[in-house]
Tab-separated table of N, CA, C and O in Angstrom:
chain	number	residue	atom	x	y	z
A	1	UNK	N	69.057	61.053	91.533
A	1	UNK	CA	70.349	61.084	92.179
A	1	UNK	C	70.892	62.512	92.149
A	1	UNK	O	70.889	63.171	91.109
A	2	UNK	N	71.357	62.973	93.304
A	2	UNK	CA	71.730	64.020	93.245
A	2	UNK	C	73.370	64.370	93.262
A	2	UNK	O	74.071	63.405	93.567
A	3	UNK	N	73.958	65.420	93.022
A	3	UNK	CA	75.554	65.310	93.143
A	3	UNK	C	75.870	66.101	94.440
A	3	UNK	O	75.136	67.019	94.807
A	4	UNK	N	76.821	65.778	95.029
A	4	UNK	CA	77.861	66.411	96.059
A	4	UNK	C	78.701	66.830	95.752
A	4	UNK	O	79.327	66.353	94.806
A	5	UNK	N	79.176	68.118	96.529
A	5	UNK	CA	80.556	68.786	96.182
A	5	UNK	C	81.472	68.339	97.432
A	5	UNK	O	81.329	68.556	98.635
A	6	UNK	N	82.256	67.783	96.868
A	6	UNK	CA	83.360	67.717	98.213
A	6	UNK	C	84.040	68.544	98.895
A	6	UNK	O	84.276	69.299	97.952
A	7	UNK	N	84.631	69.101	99.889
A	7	UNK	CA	85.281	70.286	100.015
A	7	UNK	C	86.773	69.629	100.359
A	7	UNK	O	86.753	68.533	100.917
A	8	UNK	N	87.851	70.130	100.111
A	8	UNK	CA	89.064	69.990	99.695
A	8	UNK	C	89.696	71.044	100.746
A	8	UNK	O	89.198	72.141	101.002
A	9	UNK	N	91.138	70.404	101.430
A	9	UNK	CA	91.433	71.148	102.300
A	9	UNK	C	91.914	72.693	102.059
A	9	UNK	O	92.215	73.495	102.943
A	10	UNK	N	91.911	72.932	100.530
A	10	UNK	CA	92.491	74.579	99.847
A	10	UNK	C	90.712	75.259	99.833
A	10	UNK	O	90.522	76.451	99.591
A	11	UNK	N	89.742	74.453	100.077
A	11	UNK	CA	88.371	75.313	99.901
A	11	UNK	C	88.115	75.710	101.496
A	11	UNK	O	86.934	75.988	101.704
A	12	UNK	N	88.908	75.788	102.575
A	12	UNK	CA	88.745	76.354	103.876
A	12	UNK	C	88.145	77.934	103.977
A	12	UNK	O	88.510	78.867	103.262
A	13	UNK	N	87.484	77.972	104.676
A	13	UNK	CA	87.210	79.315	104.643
A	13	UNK	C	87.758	80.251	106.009
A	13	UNK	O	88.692	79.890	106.725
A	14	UNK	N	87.193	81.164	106.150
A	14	UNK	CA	88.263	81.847	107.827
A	14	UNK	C	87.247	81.607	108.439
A	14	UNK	O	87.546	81.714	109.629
A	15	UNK	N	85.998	81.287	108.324
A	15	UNK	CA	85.005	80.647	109.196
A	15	UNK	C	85.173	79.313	109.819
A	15	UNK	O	84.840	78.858	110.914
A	16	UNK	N	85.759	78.847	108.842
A	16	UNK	CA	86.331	77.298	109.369
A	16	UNK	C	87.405	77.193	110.204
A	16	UNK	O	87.560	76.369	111.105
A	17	UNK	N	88.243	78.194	109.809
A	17	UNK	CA	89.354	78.187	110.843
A	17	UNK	C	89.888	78.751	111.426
A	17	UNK	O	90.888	78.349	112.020
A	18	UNK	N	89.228	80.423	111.514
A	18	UNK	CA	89.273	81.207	112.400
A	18	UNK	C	89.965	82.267	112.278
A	18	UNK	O	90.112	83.281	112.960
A	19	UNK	N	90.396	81.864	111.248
A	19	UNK	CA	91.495	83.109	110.756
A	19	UNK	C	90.814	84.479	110.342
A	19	UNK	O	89.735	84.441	109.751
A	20	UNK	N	91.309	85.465	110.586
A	20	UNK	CA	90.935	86.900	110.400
A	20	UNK	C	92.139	87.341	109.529
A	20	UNK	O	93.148	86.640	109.450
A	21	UNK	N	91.964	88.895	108.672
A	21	UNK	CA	92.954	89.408	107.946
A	21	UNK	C	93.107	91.078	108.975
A	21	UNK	O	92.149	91.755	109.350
A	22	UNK	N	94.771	91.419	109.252
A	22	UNK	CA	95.076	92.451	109.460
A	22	UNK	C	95.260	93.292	108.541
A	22	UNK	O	96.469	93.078	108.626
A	23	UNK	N	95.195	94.095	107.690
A	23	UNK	CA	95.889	94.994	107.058
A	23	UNK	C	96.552	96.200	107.510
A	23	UNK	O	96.020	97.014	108.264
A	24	UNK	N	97.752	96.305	107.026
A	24	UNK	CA	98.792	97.697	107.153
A	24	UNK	C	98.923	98.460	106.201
A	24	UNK	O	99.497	97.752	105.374
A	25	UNK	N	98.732	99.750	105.612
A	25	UNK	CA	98.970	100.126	104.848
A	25	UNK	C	100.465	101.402	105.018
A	25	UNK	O	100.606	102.253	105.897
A	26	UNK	N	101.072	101.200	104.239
A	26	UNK	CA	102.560	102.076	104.655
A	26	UNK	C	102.417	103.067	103.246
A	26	UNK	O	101.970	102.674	102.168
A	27	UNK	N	102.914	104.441	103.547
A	27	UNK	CA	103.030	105.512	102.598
A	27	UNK	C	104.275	105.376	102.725
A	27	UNK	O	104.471	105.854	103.842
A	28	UNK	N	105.402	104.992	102.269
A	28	UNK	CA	107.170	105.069	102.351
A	28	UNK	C	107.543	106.212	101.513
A	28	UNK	O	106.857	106.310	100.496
A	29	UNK	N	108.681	107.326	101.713
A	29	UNK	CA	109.161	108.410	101.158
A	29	UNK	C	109.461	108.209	100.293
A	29	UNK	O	109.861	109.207	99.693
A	30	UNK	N	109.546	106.760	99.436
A	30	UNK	CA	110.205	106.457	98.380
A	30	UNK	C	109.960	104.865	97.262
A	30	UNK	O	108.815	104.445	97.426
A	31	UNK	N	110.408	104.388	96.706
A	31	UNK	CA	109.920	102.792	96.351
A	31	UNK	C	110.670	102.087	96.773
A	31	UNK	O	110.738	100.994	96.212
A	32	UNK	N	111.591	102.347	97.949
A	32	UNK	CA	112.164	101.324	98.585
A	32	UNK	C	111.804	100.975	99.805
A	32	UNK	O	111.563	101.858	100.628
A	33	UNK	N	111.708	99.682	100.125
A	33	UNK	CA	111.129	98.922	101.368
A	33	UNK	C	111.918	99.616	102.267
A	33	UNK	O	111.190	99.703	103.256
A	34	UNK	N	113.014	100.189	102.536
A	34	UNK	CA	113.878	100.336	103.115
A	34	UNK	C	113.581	101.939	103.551
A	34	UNK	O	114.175	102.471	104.489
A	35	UNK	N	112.522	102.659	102.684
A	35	UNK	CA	112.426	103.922	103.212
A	35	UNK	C	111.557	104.184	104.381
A	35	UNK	O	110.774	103.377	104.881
A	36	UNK	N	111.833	105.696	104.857
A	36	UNK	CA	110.836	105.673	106.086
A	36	UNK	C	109.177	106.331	105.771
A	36	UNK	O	108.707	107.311	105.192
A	37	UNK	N	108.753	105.356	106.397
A	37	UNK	CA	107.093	105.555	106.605
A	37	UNK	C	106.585	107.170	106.512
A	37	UNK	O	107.266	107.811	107.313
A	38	UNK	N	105.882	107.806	105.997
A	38	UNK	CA	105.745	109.217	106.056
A	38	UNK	C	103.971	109.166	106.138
A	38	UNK	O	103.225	110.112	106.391
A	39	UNK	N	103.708	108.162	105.924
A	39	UNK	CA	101.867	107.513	106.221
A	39	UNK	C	101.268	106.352	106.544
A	39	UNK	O	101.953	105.370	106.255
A	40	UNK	N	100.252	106.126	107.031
A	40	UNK	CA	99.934	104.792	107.335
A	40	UNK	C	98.042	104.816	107.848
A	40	UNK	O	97.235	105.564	108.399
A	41	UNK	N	98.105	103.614	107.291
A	41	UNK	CA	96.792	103.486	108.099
A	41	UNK	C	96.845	102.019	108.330
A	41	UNK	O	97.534	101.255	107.654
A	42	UNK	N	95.994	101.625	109.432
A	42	UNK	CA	95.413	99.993	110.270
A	42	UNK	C	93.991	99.818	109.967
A	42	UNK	O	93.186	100.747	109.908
A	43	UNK	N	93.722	98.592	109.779
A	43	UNK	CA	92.728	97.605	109.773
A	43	UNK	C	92.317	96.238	110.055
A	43	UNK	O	92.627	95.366	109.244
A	44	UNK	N	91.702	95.961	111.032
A	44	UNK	CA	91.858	94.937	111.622
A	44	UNK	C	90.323	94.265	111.681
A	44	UNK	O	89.209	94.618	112.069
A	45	UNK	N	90.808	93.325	111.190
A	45	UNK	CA	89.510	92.536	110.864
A	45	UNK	C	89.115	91.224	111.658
A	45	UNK	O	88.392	90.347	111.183
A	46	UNK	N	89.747	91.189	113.085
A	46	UNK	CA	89.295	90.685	114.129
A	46	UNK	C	88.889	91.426	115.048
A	46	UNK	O	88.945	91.141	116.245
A	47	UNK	N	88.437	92.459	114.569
A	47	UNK	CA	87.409	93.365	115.671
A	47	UNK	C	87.858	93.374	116.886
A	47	UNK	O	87.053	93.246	117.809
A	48	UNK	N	89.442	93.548	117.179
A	48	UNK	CA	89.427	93.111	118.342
A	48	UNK	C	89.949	94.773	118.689
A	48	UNK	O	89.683	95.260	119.787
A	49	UNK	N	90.666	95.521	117.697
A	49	UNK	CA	91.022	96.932	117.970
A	49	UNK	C	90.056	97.417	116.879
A	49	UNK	O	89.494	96.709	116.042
A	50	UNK	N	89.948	98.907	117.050
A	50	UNK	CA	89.274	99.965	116.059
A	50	UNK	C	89.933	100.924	115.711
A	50	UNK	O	89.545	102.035	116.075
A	51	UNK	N	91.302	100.791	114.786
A	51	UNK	CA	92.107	102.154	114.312
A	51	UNK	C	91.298	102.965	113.544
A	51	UNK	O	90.586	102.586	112.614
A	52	UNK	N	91.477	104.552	114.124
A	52	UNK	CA	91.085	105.150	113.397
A	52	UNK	C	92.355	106.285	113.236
A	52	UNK	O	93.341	106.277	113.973
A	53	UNK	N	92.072	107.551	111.800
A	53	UNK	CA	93.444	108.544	111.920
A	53	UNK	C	93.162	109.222	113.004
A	53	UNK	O	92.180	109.543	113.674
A	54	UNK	N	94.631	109.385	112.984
A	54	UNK	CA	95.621	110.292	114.032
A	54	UNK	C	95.164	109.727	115.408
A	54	UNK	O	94.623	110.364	116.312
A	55	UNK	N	95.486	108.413	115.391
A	55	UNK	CA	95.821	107.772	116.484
A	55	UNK	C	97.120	107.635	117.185
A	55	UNK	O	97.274	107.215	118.332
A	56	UNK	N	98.021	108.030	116.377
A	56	UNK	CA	98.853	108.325	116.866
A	56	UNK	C	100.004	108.848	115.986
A	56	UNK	O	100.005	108.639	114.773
A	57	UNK	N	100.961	109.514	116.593
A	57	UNK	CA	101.695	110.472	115.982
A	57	UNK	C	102.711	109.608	115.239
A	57	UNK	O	103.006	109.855	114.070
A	58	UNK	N	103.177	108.718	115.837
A	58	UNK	CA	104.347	107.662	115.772
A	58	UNK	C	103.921	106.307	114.652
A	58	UNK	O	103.365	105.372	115.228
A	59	UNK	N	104.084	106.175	113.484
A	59	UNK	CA	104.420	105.002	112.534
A	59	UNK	C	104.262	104.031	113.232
A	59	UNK	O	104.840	104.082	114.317
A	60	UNK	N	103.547	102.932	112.965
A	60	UNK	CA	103.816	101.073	113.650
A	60	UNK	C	104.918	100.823	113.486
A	60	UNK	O	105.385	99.951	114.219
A	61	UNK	N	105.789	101.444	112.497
A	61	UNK	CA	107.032	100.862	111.905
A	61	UNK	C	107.951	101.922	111.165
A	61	UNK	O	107.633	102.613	110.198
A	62	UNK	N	109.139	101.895	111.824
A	62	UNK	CA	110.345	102.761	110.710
A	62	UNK	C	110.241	103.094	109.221
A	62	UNK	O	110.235	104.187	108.654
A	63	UNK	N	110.144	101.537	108.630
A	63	UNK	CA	109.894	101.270	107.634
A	63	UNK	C	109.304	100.194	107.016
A	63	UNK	O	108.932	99.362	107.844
A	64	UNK	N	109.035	99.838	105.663
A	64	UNK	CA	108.413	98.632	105.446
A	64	UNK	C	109.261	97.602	105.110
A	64	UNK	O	108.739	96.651	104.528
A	65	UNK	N	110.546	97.555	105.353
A	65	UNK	CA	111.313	96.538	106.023
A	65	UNK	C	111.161	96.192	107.093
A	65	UNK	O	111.092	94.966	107.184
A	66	UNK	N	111.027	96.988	108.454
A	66	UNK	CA	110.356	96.362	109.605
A	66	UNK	C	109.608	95.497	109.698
A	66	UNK	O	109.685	94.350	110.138
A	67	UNK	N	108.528	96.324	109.077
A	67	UNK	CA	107.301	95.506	108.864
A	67	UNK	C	106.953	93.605	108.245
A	67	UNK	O	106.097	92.765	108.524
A	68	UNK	N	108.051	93.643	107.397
A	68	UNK	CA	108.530	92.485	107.120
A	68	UNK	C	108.962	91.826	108.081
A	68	UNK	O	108.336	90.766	108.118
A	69	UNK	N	109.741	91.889	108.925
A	69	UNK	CA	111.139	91.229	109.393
A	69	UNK	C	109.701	91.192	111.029
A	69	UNK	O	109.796	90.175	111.717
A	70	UNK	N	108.850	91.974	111.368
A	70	UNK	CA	107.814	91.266	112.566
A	70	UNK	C	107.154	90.250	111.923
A	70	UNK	O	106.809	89.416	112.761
A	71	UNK	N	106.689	89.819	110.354
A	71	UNK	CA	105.489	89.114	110.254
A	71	UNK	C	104.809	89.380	108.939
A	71	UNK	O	104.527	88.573	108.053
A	72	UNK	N	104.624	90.561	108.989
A	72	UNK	CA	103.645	91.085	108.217
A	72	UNK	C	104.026	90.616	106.692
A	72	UNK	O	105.222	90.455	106.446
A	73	UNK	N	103.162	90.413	105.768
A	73	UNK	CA	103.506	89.747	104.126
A	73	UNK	C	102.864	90.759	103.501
A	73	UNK	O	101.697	91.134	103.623
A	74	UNK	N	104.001	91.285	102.615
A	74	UNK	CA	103.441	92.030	101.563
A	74	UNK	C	102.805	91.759	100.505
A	74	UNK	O	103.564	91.067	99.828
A	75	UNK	N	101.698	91.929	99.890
A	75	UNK	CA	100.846	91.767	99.035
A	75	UNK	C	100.643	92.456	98.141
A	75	UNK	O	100.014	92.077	97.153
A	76	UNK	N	101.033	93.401	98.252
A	76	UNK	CA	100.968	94.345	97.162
A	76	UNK	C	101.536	96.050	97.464
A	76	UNK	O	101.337	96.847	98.380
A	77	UNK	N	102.322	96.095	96.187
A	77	UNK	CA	103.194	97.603	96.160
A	77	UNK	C	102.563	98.639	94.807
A	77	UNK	O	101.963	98.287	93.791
A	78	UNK	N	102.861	99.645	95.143
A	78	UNK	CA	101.916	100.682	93.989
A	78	UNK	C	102.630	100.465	92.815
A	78	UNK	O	103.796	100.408	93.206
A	79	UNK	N	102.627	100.303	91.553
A	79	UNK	CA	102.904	100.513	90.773
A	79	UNK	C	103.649	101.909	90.002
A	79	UNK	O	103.043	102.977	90.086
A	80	UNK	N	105.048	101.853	89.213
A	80	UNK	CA	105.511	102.917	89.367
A	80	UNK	C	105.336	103.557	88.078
A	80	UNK	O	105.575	102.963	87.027
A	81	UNK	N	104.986	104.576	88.124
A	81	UNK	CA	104.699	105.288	87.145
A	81	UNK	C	105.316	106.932	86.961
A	81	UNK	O	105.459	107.776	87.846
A	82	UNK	N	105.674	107.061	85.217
A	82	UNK	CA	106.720	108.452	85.623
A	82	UNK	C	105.790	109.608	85.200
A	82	UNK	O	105.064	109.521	84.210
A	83	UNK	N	105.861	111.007	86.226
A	83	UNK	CA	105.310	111.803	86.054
A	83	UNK	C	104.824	112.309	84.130
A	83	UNK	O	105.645	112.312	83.213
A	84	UNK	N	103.402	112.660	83.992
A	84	UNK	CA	103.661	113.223	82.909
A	84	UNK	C	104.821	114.533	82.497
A	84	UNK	O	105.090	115.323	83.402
A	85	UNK	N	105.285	114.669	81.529
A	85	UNK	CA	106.082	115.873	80.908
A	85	UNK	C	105.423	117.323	81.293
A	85	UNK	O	104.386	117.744	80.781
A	86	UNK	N	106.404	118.202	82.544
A	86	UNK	CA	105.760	119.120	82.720
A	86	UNK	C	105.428	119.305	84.244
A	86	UNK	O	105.515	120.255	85.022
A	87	UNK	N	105.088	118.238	84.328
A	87	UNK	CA	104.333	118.377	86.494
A	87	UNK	C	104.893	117.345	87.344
A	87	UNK	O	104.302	116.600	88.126
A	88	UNK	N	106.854	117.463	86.901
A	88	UNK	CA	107.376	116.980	87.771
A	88	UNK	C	107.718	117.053	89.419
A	88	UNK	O	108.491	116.402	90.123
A	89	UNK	N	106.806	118.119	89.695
A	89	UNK	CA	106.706	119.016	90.565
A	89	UNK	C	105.585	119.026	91.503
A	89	UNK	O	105.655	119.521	92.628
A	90	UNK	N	104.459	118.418	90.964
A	90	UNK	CA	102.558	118.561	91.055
A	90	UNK	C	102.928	118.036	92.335
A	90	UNK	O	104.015	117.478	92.488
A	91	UNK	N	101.926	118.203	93.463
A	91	UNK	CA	102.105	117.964	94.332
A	91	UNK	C	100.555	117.203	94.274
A	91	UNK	O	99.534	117.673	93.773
A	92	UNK	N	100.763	115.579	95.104
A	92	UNK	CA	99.584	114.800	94.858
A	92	UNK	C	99.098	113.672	95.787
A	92	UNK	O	98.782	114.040	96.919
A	93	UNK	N	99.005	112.586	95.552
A	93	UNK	CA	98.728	111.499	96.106
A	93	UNK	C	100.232	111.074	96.919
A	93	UNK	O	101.326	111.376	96.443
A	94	UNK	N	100.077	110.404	98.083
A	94	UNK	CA	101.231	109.456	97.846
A	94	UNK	C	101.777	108.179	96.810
A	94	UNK	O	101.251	107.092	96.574
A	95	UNK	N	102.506	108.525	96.520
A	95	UNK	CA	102.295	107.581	95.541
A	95	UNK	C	103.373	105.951	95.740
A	95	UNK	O	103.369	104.914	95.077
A	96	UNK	N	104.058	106.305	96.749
A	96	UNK	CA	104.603	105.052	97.148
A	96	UNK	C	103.756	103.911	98.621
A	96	UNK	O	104.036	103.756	99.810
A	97	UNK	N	102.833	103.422	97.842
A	97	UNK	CA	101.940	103.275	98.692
A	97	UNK	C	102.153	101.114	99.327
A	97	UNK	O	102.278	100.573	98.228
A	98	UNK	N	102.186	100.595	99.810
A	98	UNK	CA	102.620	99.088	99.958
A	98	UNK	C	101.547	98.371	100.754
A	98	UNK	O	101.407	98.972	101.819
A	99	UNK	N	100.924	97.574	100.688
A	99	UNK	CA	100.108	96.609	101.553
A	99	UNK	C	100.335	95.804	102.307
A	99	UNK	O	101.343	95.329	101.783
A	100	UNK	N	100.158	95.164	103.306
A	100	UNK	CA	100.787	94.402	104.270
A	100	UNK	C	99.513	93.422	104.584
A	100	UNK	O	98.396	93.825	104.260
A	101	UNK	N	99.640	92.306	105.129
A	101	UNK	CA	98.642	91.521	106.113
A	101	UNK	C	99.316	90.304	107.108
A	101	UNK	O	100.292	89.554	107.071
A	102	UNK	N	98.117	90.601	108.062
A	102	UNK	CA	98.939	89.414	108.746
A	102	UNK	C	97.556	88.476	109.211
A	102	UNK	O	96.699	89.084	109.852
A	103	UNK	N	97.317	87.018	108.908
A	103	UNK	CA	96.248	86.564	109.392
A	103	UNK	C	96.406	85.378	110.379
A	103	UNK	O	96.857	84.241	110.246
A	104	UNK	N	95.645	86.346	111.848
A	104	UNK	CA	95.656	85.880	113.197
A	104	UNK	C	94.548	84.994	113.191
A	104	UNK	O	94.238	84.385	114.216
């Protein structure tokens, strides 16, 4: 006798239902949703566009409040962390960095 696994409507996969993931990524001037975009990059995982940089000069979005208020769900924000003592100044990464997706 052998066993079966049942599949359960939370074990769906995006094969099953078609769903694809967008990702947005927003550089904001600051750690507030509310600041303006100063970077960004697209990814789209319905192959249906191919962003690549400096596609364009202009932000998808003001800010990552926009970005909210079309759709998009945030998933994840950078973690804040305070400069070491000394290189309050260092010039570096962005470091206000936020994730977005939207699945079409």
């Amino acid at each position: 006798m052998t066993a079966t696994a049942e599949t359960t409507p939370q074990q769906t996969t995006s094969q099953q239902t078609g769903l694809r993931q967008q990702v947005l990524v927003l550089y904001l001037a600051s750690s507030a949703l509310d600041a303006r975009v100063v970077g960004w990059s697209e990814y789209d995982g319905t192959g249906a566009t191919h962003p690549t940089t400096g596609d364009s000069d202009e932000p998808p979005y003001a800010t990552g409040l926009d970005a909210l208020k079309d759709g998009w769900r945030l998933f994840q924000a950078a973690q804040l962390l305070p400069p070491y003592p000394g290189h309050e100044y260092d010039v570096s990464f962005l470091k206000h960095e936020f994730f977005f997706e939207k699945l079409v």
